[in-house]
mmCIF file of C-alpha atoms in Angstrom:
data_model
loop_
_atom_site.group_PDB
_atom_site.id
_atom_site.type_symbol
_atom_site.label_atom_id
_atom_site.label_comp_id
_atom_site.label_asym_id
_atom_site.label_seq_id
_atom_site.Cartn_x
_atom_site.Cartn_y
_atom_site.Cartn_z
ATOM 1 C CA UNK A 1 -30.835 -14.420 -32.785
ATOM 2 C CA UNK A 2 -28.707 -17.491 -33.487
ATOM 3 C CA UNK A 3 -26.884 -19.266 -30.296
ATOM 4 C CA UNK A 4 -23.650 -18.440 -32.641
ATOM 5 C CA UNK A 5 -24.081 -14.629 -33.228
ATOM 6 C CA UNK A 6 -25.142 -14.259 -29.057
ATOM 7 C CA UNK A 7 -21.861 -16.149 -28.395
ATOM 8 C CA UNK A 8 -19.757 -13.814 -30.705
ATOM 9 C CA UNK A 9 -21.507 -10.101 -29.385
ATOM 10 C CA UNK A 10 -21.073 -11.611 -25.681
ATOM 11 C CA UNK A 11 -17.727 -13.521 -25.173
ATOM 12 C CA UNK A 12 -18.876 -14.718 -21.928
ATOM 13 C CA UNK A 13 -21.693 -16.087 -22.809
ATOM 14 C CA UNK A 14 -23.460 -18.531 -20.179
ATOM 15 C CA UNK A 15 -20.710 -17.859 -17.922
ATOM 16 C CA UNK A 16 -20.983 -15.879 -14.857
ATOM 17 C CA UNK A 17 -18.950 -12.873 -14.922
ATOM 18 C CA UNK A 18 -18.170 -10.390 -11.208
ATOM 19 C CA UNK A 19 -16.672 -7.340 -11.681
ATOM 20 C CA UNK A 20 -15.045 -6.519 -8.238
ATOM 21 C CA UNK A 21 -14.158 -3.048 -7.372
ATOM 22 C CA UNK A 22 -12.396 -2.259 -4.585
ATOM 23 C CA UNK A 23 -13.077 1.247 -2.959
ATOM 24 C CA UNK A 24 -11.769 3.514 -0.614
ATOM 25 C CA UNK A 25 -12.863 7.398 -0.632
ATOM 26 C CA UNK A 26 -13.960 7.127 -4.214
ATOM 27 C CA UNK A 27 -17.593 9.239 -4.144
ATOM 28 C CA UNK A 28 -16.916 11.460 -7.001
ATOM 29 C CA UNK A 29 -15.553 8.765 -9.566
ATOM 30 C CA UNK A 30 -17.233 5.180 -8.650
ATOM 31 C CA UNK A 31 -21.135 6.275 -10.279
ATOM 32 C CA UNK A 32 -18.773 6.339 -13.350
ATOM 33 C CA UNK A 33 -17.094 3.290 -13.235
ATOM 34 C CA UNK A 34 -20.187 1.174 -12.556
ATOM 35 C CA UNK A 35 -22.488 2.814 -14.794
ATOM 36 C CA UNK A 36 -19.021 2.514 -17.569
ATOM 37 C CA UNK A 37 -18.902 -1.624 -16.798
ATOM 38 C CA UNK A 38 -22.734 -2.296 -16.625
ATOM 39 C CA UNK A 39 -22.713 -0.570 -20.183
ATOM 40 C CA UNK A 40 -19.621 -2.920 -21.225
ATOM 41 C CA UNK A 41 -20.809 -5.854 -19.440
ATOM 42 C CA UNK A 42 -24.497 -5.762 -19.042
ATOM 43 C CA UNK A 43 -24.754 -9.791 -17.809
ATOM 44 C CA UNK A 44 -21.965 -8.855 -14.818
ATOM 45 C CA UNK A 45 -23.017 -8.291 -11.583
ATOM 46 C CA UNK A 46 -20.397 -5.507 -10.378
ATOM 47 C CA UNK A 47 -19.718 -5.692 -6.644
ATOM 48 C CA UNK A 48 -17.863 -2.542 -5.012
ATOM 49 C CA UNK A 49 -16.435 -3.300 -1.797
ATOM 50 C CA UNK A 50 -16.141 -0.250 0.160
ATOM 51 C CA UNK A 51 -12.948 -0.038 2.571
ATOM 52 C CA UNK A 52 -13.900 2.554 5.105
ATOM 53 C CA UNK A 53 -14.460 5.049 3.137
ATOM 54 C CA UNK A 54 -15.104 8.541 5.109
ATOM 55 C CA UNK A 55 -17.507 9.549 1.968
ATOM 56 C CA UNK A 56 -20.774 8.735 0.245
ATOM 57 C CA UNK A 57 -18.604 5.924 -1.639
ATOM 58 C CA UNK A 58 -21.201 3.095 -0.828
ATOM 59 C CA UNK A 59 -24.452 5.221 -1.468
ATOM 60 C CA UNK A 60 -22.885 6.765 -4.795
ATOM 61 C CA UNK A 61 -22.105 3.024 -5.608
ATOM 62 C CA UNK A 62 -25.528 1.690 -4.504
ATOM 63 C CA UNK A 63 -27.355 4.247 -6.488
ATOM 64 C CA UNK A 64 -25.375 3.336 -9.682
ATOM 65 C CA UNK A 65 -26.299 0.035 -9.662
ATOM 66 C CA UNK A 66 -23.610 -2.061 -7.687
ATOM 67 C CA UNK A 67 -23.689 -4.580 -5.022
ATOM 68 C CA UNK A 68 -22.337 -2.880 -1.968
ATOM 69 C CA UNK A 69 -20.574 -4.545 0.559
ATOM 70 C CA UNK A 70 -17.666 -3.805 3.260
ATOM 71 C CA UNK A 71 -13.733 -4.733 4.133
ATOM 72 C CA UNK A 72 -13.239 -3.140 7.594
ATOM 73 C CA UNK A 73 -9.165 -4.126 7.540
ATOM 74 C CA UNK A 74 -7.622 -1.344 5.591
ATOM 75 C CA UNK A 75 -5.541 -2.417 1.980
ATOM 76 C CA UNK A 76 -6.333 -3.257 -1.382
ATOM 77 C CA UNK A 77 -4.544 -6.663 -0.512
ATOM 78 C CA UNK A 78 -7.582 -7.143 2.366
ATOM 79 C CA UNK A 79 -9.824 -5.785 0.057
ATOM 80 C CA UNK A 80 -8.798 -8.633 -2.962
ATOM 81 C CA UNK A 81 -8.693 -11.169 -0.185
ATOM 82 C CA UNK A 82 -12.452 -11.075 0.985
ATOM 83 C CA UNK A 83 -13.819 -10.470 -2.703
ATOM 84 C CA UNK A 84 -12.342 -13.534 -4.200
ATOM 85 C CA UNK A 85 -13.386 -15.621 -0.813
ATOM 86 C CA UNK A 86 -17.028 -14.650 -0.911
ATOM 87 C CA UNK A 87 -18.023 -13.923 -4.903
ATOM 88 C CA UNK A 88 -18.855 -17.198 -6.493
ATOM 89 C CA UNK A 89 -18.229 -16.425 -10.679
ATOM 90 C CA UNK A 90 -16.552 -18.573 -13.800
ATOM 91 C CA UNK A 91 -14.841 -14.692 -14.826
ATOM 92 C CA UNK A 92 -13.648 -12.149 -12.307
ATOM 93 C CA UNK A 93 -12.949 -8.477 -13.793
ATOM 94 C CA UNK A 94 -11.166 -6.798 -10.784
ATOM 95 C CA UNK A 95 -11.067 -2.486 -11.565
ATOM 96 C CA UNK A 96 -9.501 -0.244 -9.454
ATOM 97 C CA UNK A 97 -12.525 2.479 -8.614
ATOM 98 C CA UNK A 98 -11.203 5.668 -9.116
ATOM 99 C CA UNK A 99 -12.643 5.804 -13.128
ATOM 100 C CA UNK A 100 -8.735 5.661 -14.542
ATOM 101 C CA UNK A 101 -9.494 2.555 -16.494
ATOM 102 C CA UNK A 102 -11.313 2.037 -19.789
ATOM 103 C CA UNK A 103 -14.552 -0.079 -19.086
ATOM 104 C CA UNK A 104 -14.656 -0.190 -22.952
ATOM 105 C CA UNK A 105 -11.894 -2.383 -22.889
ATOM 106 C CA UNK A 106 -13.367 -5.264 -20.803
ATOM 107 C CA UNK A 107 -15.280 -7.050 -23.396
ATOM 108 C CA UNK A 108 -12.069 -7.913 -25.562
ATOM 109 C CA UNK A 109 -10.108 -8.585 -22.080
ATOM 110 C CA UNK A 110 -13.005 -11.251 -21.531
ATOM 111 C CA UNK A 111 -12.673 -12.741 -24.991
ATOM 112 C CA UNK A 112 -9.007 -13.178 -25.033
ATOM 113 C CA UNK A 113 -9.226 -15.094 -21.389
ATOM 114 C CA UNK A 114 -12.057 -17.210 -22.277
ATOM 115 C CA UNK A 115 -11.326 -18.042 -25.899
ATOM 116 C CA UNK A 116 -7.923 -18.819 -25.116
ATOM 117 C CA UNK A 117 -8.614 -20.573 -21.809
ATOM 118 C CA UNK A 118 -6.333 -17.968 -19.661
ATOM 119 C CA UNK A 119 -6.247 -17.451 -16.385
ATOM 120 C CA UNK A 120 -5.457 -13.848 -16.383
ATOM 121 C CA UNK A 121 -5.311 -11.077 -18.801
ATOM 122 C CA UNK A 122 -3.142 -7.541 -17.816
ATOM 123 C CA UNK A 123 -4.869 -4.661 -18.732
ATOM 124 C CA UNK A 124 -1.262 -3.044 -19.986
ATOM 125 C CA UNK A 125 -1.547 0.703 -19.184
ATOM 126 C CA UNK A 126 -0.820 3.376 -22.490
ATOM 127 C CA UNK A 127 -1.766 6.526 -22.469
ATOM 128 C CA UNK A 128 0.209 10.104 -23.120
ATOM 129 C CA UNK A 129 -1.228 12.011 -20.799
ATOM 130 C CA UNK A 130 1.307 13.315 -17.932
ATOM 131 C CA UNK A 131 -0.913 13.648 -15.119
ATOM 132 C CA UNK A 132 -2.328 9.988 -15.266
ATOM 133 C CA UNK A 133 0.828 8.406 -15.792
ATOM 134 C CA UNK A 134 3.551 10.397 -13.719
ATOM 135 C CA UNK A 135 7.230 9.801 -15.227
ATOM 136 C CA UNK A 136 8.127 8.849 -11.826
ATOM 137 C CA UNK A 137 5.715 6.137 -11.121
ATOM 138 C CA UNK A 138 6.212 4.731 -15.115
ATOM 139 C CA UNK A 139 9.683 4.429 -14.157
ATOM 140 C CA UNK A 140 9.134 2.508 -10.847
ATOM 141 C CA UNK A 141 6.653 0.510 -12.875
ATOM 142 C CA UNK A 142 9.665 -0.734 -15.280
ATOM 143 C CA UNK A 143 11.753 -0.988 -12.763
ATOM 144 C CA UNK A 144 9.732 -3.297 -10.272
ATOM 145 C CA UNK A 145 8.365 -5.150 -13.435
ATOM 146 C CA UNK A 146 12.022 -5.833 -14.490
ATOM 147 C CA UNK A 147 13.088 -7.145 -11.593
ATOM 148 C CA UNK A 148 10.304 -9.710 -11.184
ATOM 149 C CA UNK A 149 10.699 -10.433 -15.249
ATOM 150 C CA UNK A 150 14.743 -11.069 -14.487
ATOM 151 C CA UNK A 151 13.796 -13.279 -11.652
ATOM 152 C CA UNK A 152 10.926 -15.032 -12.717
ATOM 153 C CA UNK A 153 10.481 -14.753 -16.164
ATOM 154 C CA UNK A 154 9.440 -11.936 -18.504
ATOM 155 C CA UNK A 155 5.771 -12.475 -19.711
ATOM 156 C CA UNK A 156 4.552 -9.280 -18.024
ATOM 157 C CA UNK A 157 4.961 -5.642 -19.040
ATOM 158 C CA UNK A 158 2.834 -3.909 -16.925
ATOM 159 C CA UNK A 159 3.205 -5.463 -13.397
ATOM 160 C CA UNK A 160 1.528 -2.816 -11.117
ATOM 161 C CA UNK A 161 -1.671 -2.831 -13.589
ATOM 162 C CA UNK A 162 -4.919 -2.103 -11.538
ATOM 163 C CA UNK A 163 -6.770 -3.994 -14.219
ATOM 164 C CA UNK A 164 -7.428 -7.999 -14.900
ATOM 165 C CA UNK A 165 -9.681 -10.721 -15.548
ATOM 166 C CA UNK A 166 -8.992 -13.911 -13.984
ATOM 167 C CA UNK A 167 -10.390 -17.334 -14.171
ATOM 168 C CA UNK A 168 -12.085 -19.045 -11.349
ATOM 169 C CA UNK A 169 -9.114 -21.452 -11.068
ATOM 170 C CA UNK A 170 -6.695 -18.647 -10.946
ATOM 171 C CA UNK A 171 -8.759 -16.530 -8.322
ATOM 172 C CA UNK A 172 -9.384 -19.869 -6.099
ATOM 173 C CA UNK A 173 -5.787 -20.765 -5.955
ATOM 174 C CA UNK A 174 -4.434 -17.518 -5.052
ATOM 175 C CA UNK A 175 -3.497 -17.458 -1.868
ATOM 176 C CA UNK A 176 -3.876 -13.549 -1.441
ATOM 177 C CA UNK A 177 -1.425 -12.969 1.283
ATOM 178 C CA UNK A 178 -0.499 -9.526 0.424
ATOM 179 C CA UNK A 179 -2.051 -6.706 2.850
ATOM 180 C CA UNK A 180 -1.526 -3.062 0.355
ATOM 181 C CA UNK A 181 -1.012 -2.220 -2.855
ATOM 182 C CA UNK A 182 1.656 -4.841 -3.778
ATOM 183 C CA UNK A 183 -1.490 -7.791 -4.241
ATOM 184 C CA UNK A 184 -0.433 -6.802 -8.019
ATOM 185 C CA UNK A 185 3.113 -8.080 -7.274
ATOM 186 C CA UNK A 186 1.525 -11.240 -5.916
ATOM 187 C CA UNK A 187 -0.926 -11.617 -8.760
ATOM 188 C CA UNK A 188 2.049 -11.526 -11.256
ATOM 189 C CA UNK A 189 5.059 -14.113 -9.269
ATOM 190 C CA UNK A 190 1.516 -16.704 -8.888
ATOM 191 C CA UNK A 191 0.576 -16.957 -12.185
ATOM 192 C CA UNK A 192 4.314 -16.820 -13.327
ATOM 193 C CA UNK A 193 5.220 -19.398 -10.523
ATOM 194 C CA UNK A 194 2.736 -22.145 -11.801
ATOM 195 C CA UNK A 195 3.302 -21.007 -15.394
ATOM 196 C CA UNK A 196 -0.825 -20.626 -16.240
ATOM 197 C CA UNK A 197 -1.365 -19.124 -19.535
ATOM 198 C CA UNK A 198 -1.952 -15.628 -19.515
ATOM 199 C CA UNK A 199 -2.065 -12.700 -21.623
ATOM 200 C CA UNK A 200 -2.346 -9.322 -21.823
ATOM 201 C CA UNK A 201 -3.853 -5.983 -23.768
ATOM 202 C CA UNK A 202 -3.179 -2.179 -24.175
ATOM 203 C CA UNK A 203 -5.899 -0.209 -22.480
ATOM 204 C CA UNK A 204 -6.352 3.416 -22.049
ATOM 205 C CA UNK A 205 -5.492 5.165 -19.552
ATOM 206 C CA UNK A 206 -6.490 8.556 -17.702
ATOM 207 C CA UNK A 207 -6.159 11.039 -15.408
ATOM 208 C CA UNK A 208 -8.825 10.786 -12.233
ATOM 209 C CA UNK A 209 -11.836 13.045 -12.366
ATOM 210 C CA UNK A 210 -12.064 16.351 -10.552
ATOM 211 C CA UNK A 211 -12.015 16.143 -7.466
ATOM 212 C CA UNK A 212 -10.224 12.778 -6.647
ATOM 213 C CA UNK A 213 -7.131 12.264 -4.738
ATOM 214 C CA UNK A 214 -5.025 9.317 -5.266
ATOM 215 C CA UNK A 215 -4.493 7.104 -2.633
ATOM 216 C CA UNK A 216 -0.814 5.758 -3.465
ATOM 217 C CA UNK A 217 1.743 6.645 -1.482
ATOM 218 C CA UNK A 218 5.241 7.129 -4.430
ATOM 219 C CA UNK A 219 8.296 5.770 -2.337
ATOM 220 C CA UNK A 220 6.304 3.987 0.630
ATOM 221 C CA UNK A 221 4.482 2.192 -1.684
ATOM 222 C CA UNK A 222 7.406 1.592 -4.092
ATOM 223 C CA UNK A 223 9.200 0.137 -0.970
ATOM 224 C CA UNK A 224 6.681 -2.100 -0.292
ATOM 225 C CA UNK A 225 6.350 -3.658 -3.170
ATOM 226 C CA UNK A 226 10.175 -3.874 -3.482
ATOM 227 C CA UNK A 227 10.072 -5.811 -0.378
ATOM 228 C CA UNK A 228 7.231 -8.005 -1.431
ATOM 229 C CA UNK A 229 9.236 -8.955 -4.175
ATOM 230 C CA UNK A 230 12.489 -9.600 -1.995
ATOM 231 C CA UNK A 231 10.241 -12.112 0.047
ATOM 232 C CA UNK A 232 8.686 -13.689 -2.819
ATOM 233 C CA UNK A 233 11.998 -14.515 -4.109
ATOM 234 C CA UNK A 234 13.081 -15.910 -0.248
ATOM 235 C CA UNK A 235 9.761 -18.173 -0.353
ATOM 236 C CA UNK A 236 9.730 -19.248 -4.351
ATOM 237 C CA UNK A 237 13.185 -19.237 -4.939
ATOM 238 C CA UNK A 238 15.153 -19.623 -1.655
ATOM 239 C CA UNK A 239 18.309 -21.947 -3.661
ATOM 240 C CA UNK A 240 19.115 -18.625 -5.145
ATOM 241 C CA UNK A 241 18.594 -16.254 -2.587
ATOM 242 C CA UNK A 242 20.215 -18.430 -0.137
ATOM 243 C CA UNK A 243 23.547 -19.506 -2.218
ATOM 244 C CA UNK A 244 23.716 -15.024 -2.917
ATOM 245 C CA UNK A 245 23.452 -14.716 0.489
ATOM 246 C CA UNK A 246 25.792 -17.506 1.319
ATOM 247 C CA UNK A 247 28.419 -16.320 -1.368
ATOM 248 C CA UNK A 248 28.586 -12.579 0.039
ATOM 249 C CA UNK A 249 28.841 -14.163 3.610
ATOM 250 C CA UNK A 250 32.157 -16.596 1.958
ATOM 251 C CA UNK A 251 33.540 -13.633 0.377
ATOM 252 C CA UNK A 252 33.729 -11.407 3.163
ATOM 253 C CA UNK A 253 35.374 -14.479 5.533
ATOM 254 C CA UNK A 254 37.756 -15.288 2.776
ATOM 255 C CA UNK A 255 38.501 -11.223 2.745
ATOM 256 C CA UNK A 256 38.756 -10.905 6.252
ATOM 257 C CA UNK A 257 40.868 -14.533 6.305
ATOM 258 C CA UNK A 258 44.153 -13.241 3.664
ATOM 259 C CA UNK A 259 45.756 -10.857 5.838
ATOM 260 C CA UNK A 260 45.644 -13.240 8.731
ATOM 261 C CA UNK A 261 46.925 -16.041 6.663
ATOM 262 C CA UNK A 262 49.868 -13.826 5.122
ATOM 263 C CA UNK A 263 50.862 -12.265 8.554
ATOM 264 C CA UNK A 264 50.816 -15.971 9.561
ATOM 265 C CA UNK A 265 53.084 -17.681 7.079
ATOM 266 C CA UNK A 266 55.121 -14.601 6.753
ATOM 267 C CA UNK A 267 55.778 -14.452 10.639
ATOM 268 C CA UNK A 268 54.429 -17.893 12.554
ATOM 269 C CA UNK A 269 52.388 -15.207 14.642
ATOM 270 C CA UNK A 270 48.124 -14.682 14.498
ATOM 271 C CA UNK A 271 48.263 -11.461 16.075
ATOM 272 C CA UNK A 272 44.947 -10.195 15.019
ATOM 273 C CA UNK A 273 42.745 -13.476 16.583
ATOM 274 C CA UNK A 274 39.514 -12.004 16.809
ATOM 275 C CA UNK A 275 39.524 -11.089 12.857
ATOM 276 C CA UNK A 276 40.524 -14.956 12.462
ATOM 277 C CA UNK A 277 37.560 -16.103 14.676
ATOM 278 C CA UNK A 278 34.975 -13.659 12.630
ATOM 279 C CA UNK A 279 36.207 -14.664 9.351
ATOM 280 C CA UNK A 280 35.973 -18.451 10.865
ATOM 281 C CA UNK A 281 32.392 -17.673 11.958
ATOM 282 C CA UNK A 282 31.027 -16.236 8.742
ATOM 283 C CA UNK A 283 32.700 -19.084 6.303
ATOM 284 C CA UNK A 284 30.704 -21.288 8.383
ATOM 285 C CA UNK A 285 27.378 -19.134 8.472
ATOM 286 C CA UNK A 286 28.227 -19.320 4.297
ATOM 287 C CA UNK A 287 28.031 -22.860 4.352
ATOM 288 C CA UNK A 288 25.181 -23.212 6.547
ATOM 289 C CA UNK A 289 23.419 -20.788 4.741
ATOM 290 C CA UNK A 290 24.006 -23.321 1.567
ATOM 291 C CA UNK A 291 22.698 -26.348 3.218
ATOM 292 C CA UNK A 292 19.141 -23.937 4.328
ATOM 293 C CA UNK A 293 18.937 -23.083 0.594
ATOM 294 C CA UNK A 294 19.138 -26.351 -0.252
ATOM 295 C CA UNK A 295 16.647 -27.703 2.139
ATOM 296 C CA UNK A 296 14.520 -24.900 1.516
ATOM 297 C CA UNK A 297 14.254 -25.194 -2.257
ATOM 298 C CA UNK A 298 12.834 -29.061 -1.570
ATOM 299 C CA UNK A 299 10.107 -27.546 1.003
ATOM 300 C CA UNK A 300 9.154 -24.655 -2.146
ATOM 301 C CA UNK A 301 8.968 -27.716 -4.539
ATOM 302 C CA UNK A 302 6.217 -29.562 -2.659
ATOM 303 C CA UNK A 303 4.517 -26.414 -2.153
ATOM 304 C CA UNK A 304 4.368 -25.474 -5.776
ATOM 305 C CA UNK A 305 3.135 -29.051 -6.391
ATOM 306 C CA UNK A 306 0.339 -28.656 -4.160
ATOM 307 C CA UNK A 307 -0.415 -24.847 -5.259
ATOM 308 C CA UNK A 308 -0.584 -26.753 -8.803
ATOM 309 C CA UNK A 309 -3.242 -29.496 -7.695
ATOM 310 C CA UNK A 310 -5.479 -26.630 -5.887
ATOM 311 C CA UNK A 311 -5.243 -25.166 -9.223
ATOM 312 C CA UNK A 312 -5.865 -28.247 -11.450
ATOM 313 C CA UNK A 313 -8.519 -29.134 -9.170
ATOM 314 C CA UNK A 314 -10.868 -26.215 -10.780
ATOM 315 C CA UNK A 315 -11.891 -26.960 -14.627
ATOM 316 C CA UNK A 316 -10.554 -24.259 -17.022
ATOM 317 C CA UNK A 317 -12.748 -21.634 -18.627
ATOM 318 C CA UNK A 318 -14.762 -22.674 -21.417
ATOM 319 C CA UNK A 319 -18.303 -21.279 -22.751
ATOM 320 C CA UNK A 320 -21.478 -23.581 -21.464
ATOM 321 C CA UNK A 321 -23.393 -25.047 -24.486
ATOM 322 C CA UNK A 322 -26.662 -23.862 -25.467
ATOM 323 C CA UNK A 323 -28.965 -20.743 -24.666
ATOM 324 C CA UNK A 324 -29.499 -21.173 -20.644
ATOM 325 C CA UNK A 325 -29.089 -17.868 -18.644
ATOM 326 C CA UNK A 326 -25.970 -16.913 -16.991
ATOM 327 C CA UNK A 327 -26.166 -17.678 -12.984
ATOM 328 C CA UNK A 328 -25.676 -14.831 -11.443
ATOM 329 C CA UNK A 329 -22.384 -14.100 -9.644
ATOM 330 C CA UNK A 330 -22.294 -14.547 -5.913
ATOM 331 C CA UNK A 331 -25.000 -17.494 -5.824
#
């Protein structure tokens, strides 16, 4: 077979691709999800890390095929934090384990990333069935994904997406801070924040197997990731968040300040003295406020600068020339 026609059945072709799977009570579905990736991507090496699971999640994973290995501190965030520190790859598939995702689907995510020299492709959720996709949590999903589109620009449709492929720059520069479900939130405000090229695909989507519970948590979770995205907005964009906070703070001074002043020039009295002193004390907590905005916003400039040299520092995805054999992830 022609270098050409290997390169066009396997878009990765002399790269080295890790699928990373983060697990956590997953027994009944995770045989399925390696055995559905192996099939999709049979040069991968798929790596399940297993985050104390009370069941047979390692052995089930072990006995499909997988690299095993173990996050003691509890979280997806932990979880997505040790895998991209230890797994040496050029691709990184990252798959939630509980067998809701389309494996079929990985293959064309690959292409588009490498082909197009991305740094992450969304796997965009679509599927009609009720009990995969609850109304509630599609609406959260727009919801949260709004937010962070209004704030930081709308390039994303699916923000909460358990499924991606990253680059090696893009998974080496993220600095993987987040602890719980809301790494997703992180994932999207990085690559938005240093503007890397990304896209995104449709994928199926389905209901778990038999027999497996799902781990999120509706409004907890939903109010962690809000938060997440209040912080993110604190540390990337504090000028904003600083001058809103600083403008509510000026407003309710200035409110508090009129009846004083027309008491005042209506009778040459200040009878009401403390309400003068608070709305004196939160003018100047407006303007102070300002001036941490504005020093703030220089500190998140040189930080973005040196989050974009980290990045630069790592070539871009591209296909190796010729017919050598992938190195195996992890070595």
């Amino acid at each position: 077979m022609s270098a050409g026609a290997t390169t066009a059945e396997d878009p990765a072709h002399g790269l080295a691709v890790a699928v990373l799977v983060p697990c956590h009570n997953e027994e009944v579905a995770i045989a399925s999800v390696v055995a559905g990736f192996r099939a999709a991507l049979p040069r991968a090496t798929i790596y399940v890390y297993d985050n104390n699971s009370r069941d047979n999640t390692a052995a089930a994973a072990r006995a499909a095929g997988a690299v095993v290995r173990t996050e003691p501190l509890q979280g997806k965030g932990n979880v997505v934090r040790r895998m991209f520190a230890d797994i040496e790859a050029d691709i990184y598939v990252l798959v939630d384990g509980d067998d809701t995702y389309d494996p079929a689907a990985a293959p064309a995510m690959v292409r588009l990333l490498v082909e197009n020299q991305l740094d992450m492709v969304t796997g965009a959720r679509v599927t009609e069935i009720e009990a995969a996709y609850r109304p509630g949590h599609r609406f959260g999903n727009r919801v949260l994904t709004g937010i962070v589109g209004w704030i930081f620009g709308k390039r994303v449709s699916d923000m909460l997406s358990g499924y991606r492929v990253f680059s090696r720059r893009f998974v080496k520069s993220f600095p993987a801070l987040a602890g719980g479900f809301e790494t997703e939130t992180e994932f999207t405000v990085h690559a938005l924040e240093l503007r890397m090229p990304i896209g995104e695909l449709p994928t199926a989507y389905k209901e778990r197997p038999p027999g497996s519970v799902s781990k999120l948590r509706t409004w907890q979770d939903g109010l962690r990731i809000l938060r997440t995205i209040l912080v993110l907005v604190k540390e990337e964009r504090p000028l904003p968040f600083f001058s809103l906070a600083g403008a509510v703070l000026l407003a309710a001074g200035v409110g508090l300040f009129v009846p004083v002043l027309l008491e005042y020039l209506a009778t040459g009295l200040v009878p009401r003295l403390p309400t003068a002193v608070l709305s004196t004390g939160l003018v100047l907590l407006s303007f102070l406020s300002f001036a941490c905005g504005l020093i703030l916003d220089t500190v998140t400039h040189g930080r973005r600068e040196a989050k974009r040299m980290a990045y630069l520092a790592i070539p871009a995805p591209a296909p190796r020339s010729g017919q050598s054999t992938p190195t195996p992830a992890g070595r």
